[in-house]
Amino acid sequence: MSYIIDGKALSQKIRAEIKEEAAKLKSQKGKIPGLAVIIAGDDSASKIYVKNKILACHEAGFFSVHKEFDAGADKEALIKAILEFNRDDNIDGILVQLPLPKHLNPDEILPFIDVRKDVDGLSAFQQGLLLQGTPDLVSCTPNGVIELIKSAGVEIAGKNAVVIGRSNMVGKPMAMLLLRENATVTICHSKTKNLGEIVLSADIVVAAIGRAKFITADMIKQGAVVIDVGMNRLDGKLCGDVDYDAVKEKASAITPVPGGVGPMTITMLLANTLKSFKRKF
Ligand code: NAP
């Protein structure tokens, strides 16, 4: 049986600390952190994510504003909104909710976000800082994963860590963060050969694939730490990339889905917004 890493509890603890710090700064400086969210289209999951982000802002005592565009919006409209938020001194963080409608290419829109307000950590500048080993605003999900691993008392240095997935939002920054913690890191992807063998060598496994129950118990070394980033729908239920029930019998620590990585992502978004805000003083 493994230790279940409770992302909800850790998230609540960190959010309470963020709220306290924001309240302190408000009383000292008379200002509060502000987050702007831009959303385009009718994707129902995206709408829920945005609603949750706005709610989390309000609970933390932050100011938040969101700008909605219909599914047919053109890129110029989104860029104009970004440029306005860049200039707005009340806004410390800007994010564009992904995915965008098909005709909108995020690579042609996201680069307009002021890198100092890039609280999603997706800009070439922020990702470059991470690559150089001097991170500033780090992509929220992988940042949350590091907090989860540490909260379980796991020593990362010297461990073999295997990250499955190489997206700019999760896999690549995840690998860089683990490297920064002195793990020996392997990145796997859809063209990786002998995936099962590689994962079996891992002391720490981070699954960020987007395929339900893809990581099975036979791929996991006894006592490994398993972090499941995946969010998939299976038979109408939310499930991760890891075959949780079987893998938890072998792992020393594991995150559930839901209640693991998910809650930490918004928490790290608040942390990044607060960090950006504090630069004003
Ligand atoms: P993504 O951009 O689709 O990337 C998926 C990665 O998995 C790719 O690098 C892909 O390899 C790799 N992959 C796909 N099939 C594979 C296979 N058979 N064997 C090995 N690797 C394979 O997805 P993402 O944005 O990184 O997200 C990954 C998952 O995390 C999704 O389920 C997403 O919903 C979830 N997620 C959760 C949170 C949260 O807050 N909990 C946040 C973000 C994402 P290639 O590069 O070769 O195609």
Tab-separated table of C-alpha atoms and ligand atoms in Angstrom:
chain	number	residue	atom	x	y	z
A	1	MET	CA	0.000	0.000	0.000
A	2	SER	CA	1.255	3.422	-0.817
A	3	TYR	CA	1.071	6.858	0.735
A	4	ILE	CA	-1.662	8.805	-1.049
A	5	ILE	CA	-0.417	12.314	-1.760
A	6	ASP	CA	-3.344	14.602	-1.000
A	7	GLY	CA	-3.217	17.446	-3.517
A	8	LYS	CA	-6.382	18.998	-2.170
A	9	ALA	CA	-5.040	19.335	1.371
A	10	LEU	CA	-1.656	20.667	0.211
A	11	SER	CA	-3.406	23.068	-2.102
A	12	GLN	CA	-5.617	24.401	0.711
A	13	LYS	CA	-2.573	24.933	2.931
A	14	ILE	CA	-0.651	26.866	0.263
A	15	ARG	CA	-3.724	28.899	-0.743
A	16	ALA	CA	-4.223	29.929	2.902
A	17	GLU	CA	-0.595	31.142	3.014
A	18	ILE	CA	-1.053	33.047	-0.258
A	19	LYS	CA	-4.258	34.649	1.027
A	20	GLU	CA	-2.532	35.722	4.228
A	21	GLU	CA	0.379	37.270	2.333
A	22	ALA	CA	-1.959	39.073	-0.069
A	23	ALA	CA	-3.954	40.482	2.854
A	24	LYS	CA	-0.765	41.685	4.530
A	25	LEU	CA	0.391	43.425	1.356
A	26	LYS	CA	-3.039	44.984	0.924
A	27	SER	CA	-2.871	46.515	4.382
A	28	GLN	CA	0.718	47.718	3.820
A	29	LYS	CA	0.512	48.902	0.202
A	30	GLY	CA	-3.202	49.339	-0.457
A	31	LYS	CA	-3.060	47.113	-3.555
A	32	ILE	CA	-4.073	43.552	-4.400
A	33	PRO	CA	-2.779	41.105	-7.025
A	34	GLY	CA	-4.759	40.978	-10.278
A	35	LEU	CA	-5.211	38.173	-12.807
A	36	ALA	CA	-6.673	38.533	-16.308
A	37	VAL	CA	-8.015	35.493	-18.128
A	38	ILE	CA	-8.838	35.441	-21.822
A	39	ILE	CA	-11.088	32.723	-23.175
A	40	ALA	CA	-12.370	32.115	-26.706
A	41	GLY	CA	-14.979	29.613	-27.838
A	42	ASP	CA	-17.489	27.304	-26.206
A	43	ASP	CA	-15.332	24.481	-24.845
A	44	SER	CA	-17.248	23.454	-21.724
A	45	ALA	CA	-14.170	22.127	-19.857
A	46	SER	CA	-12.314	25.396	-20.518
A	47	LYS	CA	-15.259	27.383	-19.185
A	48	ILE	CA	-15.180	25.360	-15.963
A	49	TYR	CA	-11.396	25.849	-15.614
A	50	VAL	CA	-11.769	29.605	-16.078
A	51	LYS	CA	-14.615	29.749	-13.562
A	52	ASN	CA	-12.472	27.858	-11.037
A	53	LYS	CA	-9.518	30.181	-11.602
A	54	ILE	CA	-11.669	33.253	-11.039
A	55	LEU	CA	-13.204	31.717	-7.928
A	56	ALA	CA	-9.753	30.845	-6.559
A	57	CYS	CA	-8.667	34.461	-7.141
A	58	HIS	CA	-11.600	35.825	-5.194
A	59	GLU	CA	-11.066	33.373	-2.343
A	60	ALA	CA	-7.409	34.434	-2.134
A	61	GLY	CA	-8.362	38.122	-2.048
A	62	PHE	CA	-7.076	38.774	-5.587
A	63	PHE	CA	-8.692	40.931	-8.235
A	64	SER	CA	-9.630	39.073	-11.392
A	65	VAL	CA	-11.093	39.929	-14.734
A	66	HIS	CA	-11.929	37.731	-17.662
A	67	LYS	CA	-12.573	38.577	-21.262
A	68	GLU	CA	-14.677	36.175	-23.314
A	69	PHE	CA	-14.610	35.905	-27.082
A	70	ASP	CA	-16.936	33.860	-29.242
A	71	ALA	CA	-15.696	30.853	-31.211
A	72	GLY	CA	-15.308	32.918	-34.395
A	73	ALA	CA	-13.172	35.670	-32.874
A	74	ASP	CA	-10.120	36.750	-34.859
A	75	LYS	CA	-6.607	36.767	-33.494
A	76	GLU	CA	-6.368	40.567	-33.639
A	77	ALA	CA	-9.183	40.844	-31.083
A	78	LEU	CA	-7.360	38.571	-28.628
A	79	ILE	CA	-4.048	40.360	-29.186
A	80	LYS	CA	-5.727	43.725	-28.553
A	81	ALA	CA	-7.085	42.412	-25.234
A	82	ILE	CA	-3.631	41.115	-24.273
A	83	LEU	CA	-2.005	44.462	-25.063
A	84	GLU	CA	-4.573	46.268	-22.915
A	85	PHE	CA	-3.888	43.946	-19.988
A	86	ASN	CA	-0.139	44.401	-20.514
A	87	ARG	CA	-0.595	48.141	-19.965
A	88	ASP	CA	-2.981	47.778	-17.015
A	89	ASP	CA	-1.116	48.315	-13.760
A	90	ASN	CA	-3.854	46.473	-11.822
A	91	ILE	CA	-3.077	43.284	-13.741
A	92	ASP	CA	-0.088	41.209	-12.633
A	93	GLY	CA	-0.841	37.995	-14.496
A	94	ILE	CA	-2.357	37.275	-17.912
A	95	LEU	CA	-3.351	33.907	-19.240
A	96	VAL	CA	-5.038	32.714	-22.372
A	97	GLN	CA	-7.087	29.603	-21.702
A	98	LEU	CA	-6.065	26.743	-23.967
A	99	PRO	CA	-7.087	25.118	-26.214
A	100	LEU	CA	-8.155	27.967	-28.476
A	101	PRO	CA	-10.636	27.403	-31.347
A	102	LYS	CA	-8.865	25.650	-34.239
A	103	HIS	CA	-8.429	28.730	-36.444
A	104	LEU	CA	-6.510	30.551	-33.691
A	105	ASN	CA	-2.850	29.585	-33.420
A	106	PRO	CA	-1.578	30.080	-29.844
A	107	ASP	CA	1.960	30.621	-31.213
A	108	GLU	CA	0.687	33.761	-32.956
A	109	ILE	CA	-1.144	35.085	-29.881
A	110	LEU	CA	0.613	34.081	-26.638
A	111	PRO	CA	3.914	35.837	-27.509
A	112	PHE	CA	2.097	39.174	-27.098
A	113	ILE	CA	1.768	38.587	-23.338
A	114	ASP	CA	4.253	40.702	-21.371
A	115	VAL	CA	6.760	38.079	-20.164
A	116	ARG	CA	6.739	39.577	-16.654
A	117	LYS	CA	2.978	38.844	-16.523
A	118	ASP	CA	3.243	35.378	-18.093
A	119	VAL	CA	1.880	33.497	-15.059
A	120	ASP	CA	1.338	30.339	-17.128
A	121	GLY	CA	5.094	30.261	-17.803
A	122	LEU	CA	4.605	29.394	-21.471
A	123	SER	CA	6.619	32.180	-23.086
A	124	ALA	CA	9.995	31.455	-24.658
A	125	PHE	CA	11.457	33.882	-22.127
A	126	GLN	CA	10.084	32.128	-19.043
A	127	GLN	CA	10.826	28.677	-20.464
A	128	GLY	CA	14.327	29.853	-21.376
A	129	LEU	CA	14.961	31.006	-17.811
A	130	LEU	CA	13.911	27.580	-16.570
A	131	LEU	CA	16.189	25.899	-19.108
A	132	GLN	CA	19.092	28.040	-17.926
A	133	GLY	CA	18.413	27.039	-14.322
A	134	THR	CA	17.174	30.458	-13.199
A	135	PRO	CA	13.382	29.979	-13.202
A	136	ASP	CA	11.040	32.893	-12.584
A	137	LEU	CA	7.376	32.182	-13.473
A	138	VAL	CA	7.258	28.427	-13.979
A	139	SER	CA	4.472	26.542	-15.734
A	140	CYS	CA	1.885	25.830	-13.034
A	141	THR	CA	1.255	22.082	-13.333
A	142	PRO	CA	4.899	20.903	-13.171
A	143	ASN	CA	5.618	23.423	-10.428
A	144	GLY	CA	2.749	21.897	-8.459
A	145	VAL	CA	4.129	18.400	-9.049
A	146	ILE	CA	7.438	19.336	-7.398
A	147	GLU	CA	5.520	20.651	-4.367
A	148	LEU	CA	3.535	17.406	-4.198
A	149	ILE	CA	6.659	15.225	-4.317
A	150	LYS	CA	8.352	17.294	-1.614
A	151	SER	CA	5.225	17.244	0.551
A	152	ALA	CA	5.504	13.457	0.662
A	153	GLY	CA	9.000	13.786	2.134
A	154	VAL	CA	10.599	12.331	-0.989
A	155	GLU	CA	14.253	13.232	-1.605
A	156	ILE	CA	14.519	13.993	-5.342
A	157	ALA	CA	18.295	14.434	-5.631
A	158	GLY	CA	20.070	11.449	-7.128
A	159	LYS	CA	16.853	9.645	-8.069
A	160	ASN	CA	16.031	8.313	-11.523
A	161	ALA	CA	13.040	10.307	-12.701
A	162	VAL	CA	11.091	9.391	-15.820
A	163	VAL	CA	8.680	11.906	-17.356
A	164	ILE	CA	6.269	10.537	-19.932
A	165	GLY	CA	5.149	13.419	-22.166
A	166	ARG	CA	7.112	16.314	-23.687
A	167	SER	CA	4.601	19.134	-24.077
A	168	ASN	CA	5.754	22.704	-23.488
A	169	MET	CA	3.134	23.068	-20.768
A	170	VAL	CA	3.862	19.919	-18.747
A	171	GLY	CA	6.491	17.400	-19.867
A	172	LYS	CA	9.436	19.640	-20.780
A	173	PRO	CA	9.225	22.045	-17.819
A	174	MET	CA	8.630	19.028	-15.565
A	175	ALA	CA	11.888	17.470	-16.724
A	176	MET	CA	13.766	20.739	-16.203
A	177	LEU	CA	12.393	21.149	-12.676
A	178	LEU	CA	13.383	17.595	-11.742
A	179	LEU	CA	16.837	18.208	-13.194
A	180	ARG	CA	17.082	21.355	-11.108
A	181	GLU	CA	16.317	19.198	-8.058
A	182	ASN	CA	19.283	17.014	-9.110
A	183	ALA	CA	17.335	14.004	-10.346
A	184	THR	CA	18.688	12.007	-13.306
A	185	VAL	CA	15.933	12.634	-15.821
A	186	THR	CA	14.645	10.683	-18.816
A	187	ILE	CA	11.914	12.101	-21.053
A	188	CYS	CA	9.675	9.656	-22.934
A	189	HIS	CA	7.193	10.357	-25.724
A	190	SER	CA	5.137	8.608	-28.374
A	191	LYS	CA	8.232	7.524	-30.352
A	192	THR	CA	10.070	6.105	-27.343
A	193	LYS	CA	11.090	2.467	-27.715
A	194	ASN	CA	10.879	0.081	-24.748
A	195	LEU	CA	8.819	2.552	-22.734
A	196	GLY	CA	7.850	-0.093	-20.170
A	197	GLU	CA	11.490	-0.945	-19.492
A	198	ILE	CA	12.454	2.705	-19.044
A	199	VAL	CA	9.563	3.442	-16.702
A	200	LEU	CA	10.426	0.314	-14.716
A	201	SER	CA	13.839	1.828	-13.942
A	202	ALA	CA	12.317	4.953	-12.403
A	203	ASP	CA	12.314	5.940	-8.739
A	204	ILE	CA	9.987	8.802	-9.657
A	205	VAL	CA	7.440	8.537	-12.495
A	206	VAL	CA	5.513	11.535	-13.821
A	207	ALA	CA	2.810	10.585	-16.324
A	208	ALA	CA	1.632	13.458	-18.557
A	209	ILE	CA	0.301	11.635	-21.581
A	210	GLY	CA	-3.442	12.092	-21.860
A	211	ARG	CA	-4.300	8.367	-22.169
A	212	ALA	CA	-6.471	6.745	-19.540
A	213	LYS	CA	-4.754	4.099	-17.357
A	214	PHE	CA	-1.789	3.905	-19.774
A	215	ILE	CA	0.783	3.316	-17.028
A	216	THR	CA	0.156	-0.151	-15.649
A	217	ALA	CA	1.486	-1.888	-12.536
A	218	ASP	CA	3.958	-4.058	-14.502
A	219	MET	CA	5.741	-0.835	-15.597
A	220	ILE	CA	6.294	0.347	-12.024
A	221	LYS	CA	9.233	-0.535	-9.803
A	222	GLN	CA	8.311	-1.585	-6.260
A	223	GLY	CA	8.483	1.521	-4.052
A	224	ALA	CA	8.501	4.109	-6.869
A	225	VAL	CA	6.820	7.496	-6.441
A	226	VAL	CA	4.083	7.940	-9.058
A	227	ILE	CA	2.633	11.307	-10.044
A	228	ASP	CA	-0.355	11.263	-12.370
A	229	VAL	CA	-0.900	14.480	-14.328
A	230	GLY	CA	-3.387	12.969	-16.760
A	231	MET	CA	-7.009	14.029	-16.880
A	232	ASN	CA	-9.105	11.743	-19.024
A	233	ARG	CA	-12.741	10.726	-19.235
A	234	LEU	CA	-13.411	7.010	-19.050
A	235	ASP	CA	-16.994	5.701	-18.880
A	236	GLY	CA	-18.097	9.198	-17.902
A	237	LYS	CA	-15.652	9.362	-14.983
A	238	LEU	CA	-12.477	11.423	-14.573
A	239	CYS	CA	-9.357	9.265	-14.505
A	240	GLY	CA	-5.617	9.701	-14.834
A	241	ASP	CA	-2.907	8.227	-17.047
A	242	VAL	CA	-2.077	5.684	-14.349
A	243	ASP	CA	-3.946	2.480	-13.560
A	244	TYR	CA	-4.360	3.778	-10.022
A	245	ASP	CA	-5.882	0.777	-8.218
A	246	ALA	CA	-3.167	-1.629	-9.357
A	247	VAL	CA	-0.226	0.802	-9.267
A	248	LYS	CA	-0.942	1.980	-5.731
A	249	GLU	CA	-0.157	-1.545	-4.524
A	250	LYS	CA	3.445	-1.132	-5.771
A	251	ALA	CA	4.166	2.586	-5.405
A	252	SER	CA	5.521	4.029	-2.160
A	253	ALA	CA	3.577	7.230	-2.850
A	254	ILE	CA	1.012	8.137	-5.499
A	255	THR	CA	-1.320	10.989	-6.484
A	256	PRO	CA	-4.994	10.197	-7.104
A	257	VAL	CA	-7.119	11.614	-9.937
A	258	PRO	CA	-9.052	13.659	-9.012
A	259	GLY	CA	-7.526	15.225	-5.900
A	260	GLY	CA	-3.825	15.050	-6.800
A	261	VAL	CA	-2.154	17.299	-9.343
A	262	GLY	CA	-5.320	19.117	-10.455
A	263	PRO	CA	-5.900	21.314	-7.395
A	264	MET	CA	-2.223	22.288	-7.312
A	265	THR	CA	-2.290	23.776	-10.811
A	266	ILE	CA	-4.583	26.665	-9.848
A	267	THR	CA	-2.698	27.101	-6.578
A	268	MET	CA	0.558	27.605	-8.480
A	269	LEU	CA	-1.224	30.087	-10.746
A	270	LEU	CA	-2.089	32.126	-7.648
A	271	ALA	CA	1.513	31.782	-6.433
A	272	ASN	CA	2.848	33.079	-9.770
A	273	THR	CA	0.386	35.999	-9.791
A	274	LEU	CA	1.436	36.945	-6.253
A	275	LYS	CA	5.103	36.701	-7.250
A	276	SER	CA	4.553	38.996	-10.225
A	277	PHE	CA	2.544	41.429	-8.045
A	278	LYS	CA	5.299	41.630	-5.421
A	279	ARG	CA	7.736	42.941	-8.031
A	280	LYS	CA	5.872	46.243	-7.950
A	281	PHE	CA	7.206	47.093	-4.524
B	1	NAP	P1	-0.114	16.814	-24.862
B	1	NAP	O1	0.353	18.146	-25.289
B	1	NAP	O2	-1.122	16.087	-25.697
B	1	NAP	O3	1.180	15.876	-24.712
B	1	NAP	C1	1.062	14.511	-24.479
B	1	NAP	C2	2.431	13.884	-24.501
B	1	NAP	O4	2.268	12.489	-24.305
B	1	NAP	C3	3.167	14.075	-25.825
B	1	NAP	O5	4.501	14.477	-25.581
B	1	NAP	C4	3.097	12.705	-26.474
B	1	NAP	O6	4.248	12.378	-27.243
B	1	NAP	C5	3.031	11.799	-25.256
B	1	NAP	N1	2.420	10.532	-25.627
B	1	NAP	C6	1.248	10.332	-26.275
B	1	NAP	N2	1.045	9.023	-26.486
B	1	NAP	C7	2.115	8.378	-25.973
B	1	NAP	C8	2.499	7.026	-25.894
B	1	NAP	N3	1.745	6.051	-26.411
B	1	NAP	N4	3.664	6.725	-25.292
B	1	NAP	C9	4.446	7.690	-24.769
B	1	NAP	N5	4.133	8.988	-24.816
B	1	NAP	C10	2.989	9.340	-25.410
B	1	NAP	O7	-0.723	16.845	-23.401
B	1	NAP	P2	-0.363	17.778	-22.125
B	1	NAP	O8	-0.946	19.123	-22.303
B	1	NAP	O9	1.069	17.640	-21.783
B	1	NAP	O10	-1.229	17.028	-21.016
B	1	NAP	C11	-1.015	15.680	-20.686
B	1	NAP	C12	-2.138	15.213	-19.785
B	1	NAP	O11	-2.137	15.992	-18.601
B	1	NAP	C13	-3.550	15.374	-20.370
B	1	NAP	O12	-4.365	14.336	-19.887
B	1	NAP	C14	-4.027	16.690	-19.784
B	1	NAP	O13	-5.437	16.764	-19.688
B	1	NAP	C15	-3.401	16.621	-18.419
B	1	NAP	N6	-3.170	17.920	-17.785
B	1	NAP	C16	-3.587	18.032	-16.507
B	1	NAP	C17	-3.368	19.220	-15.836
B	1	NAP	C18	-3.814	19.320	-14.417
B	1	NAP	O14	-3.930	20.402	-13.904
B	1	NAP	N7	-4.036	18.186	-13.752
B	1	NAP	C19	-2.757	20.297	-16.474
B	1	NAP	C20	-2.313	20.135	-17.785
B	1	NAP	C21	-2.523	18.930	-18.434
B	1	NAP	P3	4.620	13.159	-28.631
B	1	NAP	O15	5.236	14.450	-28.194
B	1	NAP	O16	5.590	12.256	-29.294
B	1	NAP	O17	3.338	13.341	-29.374
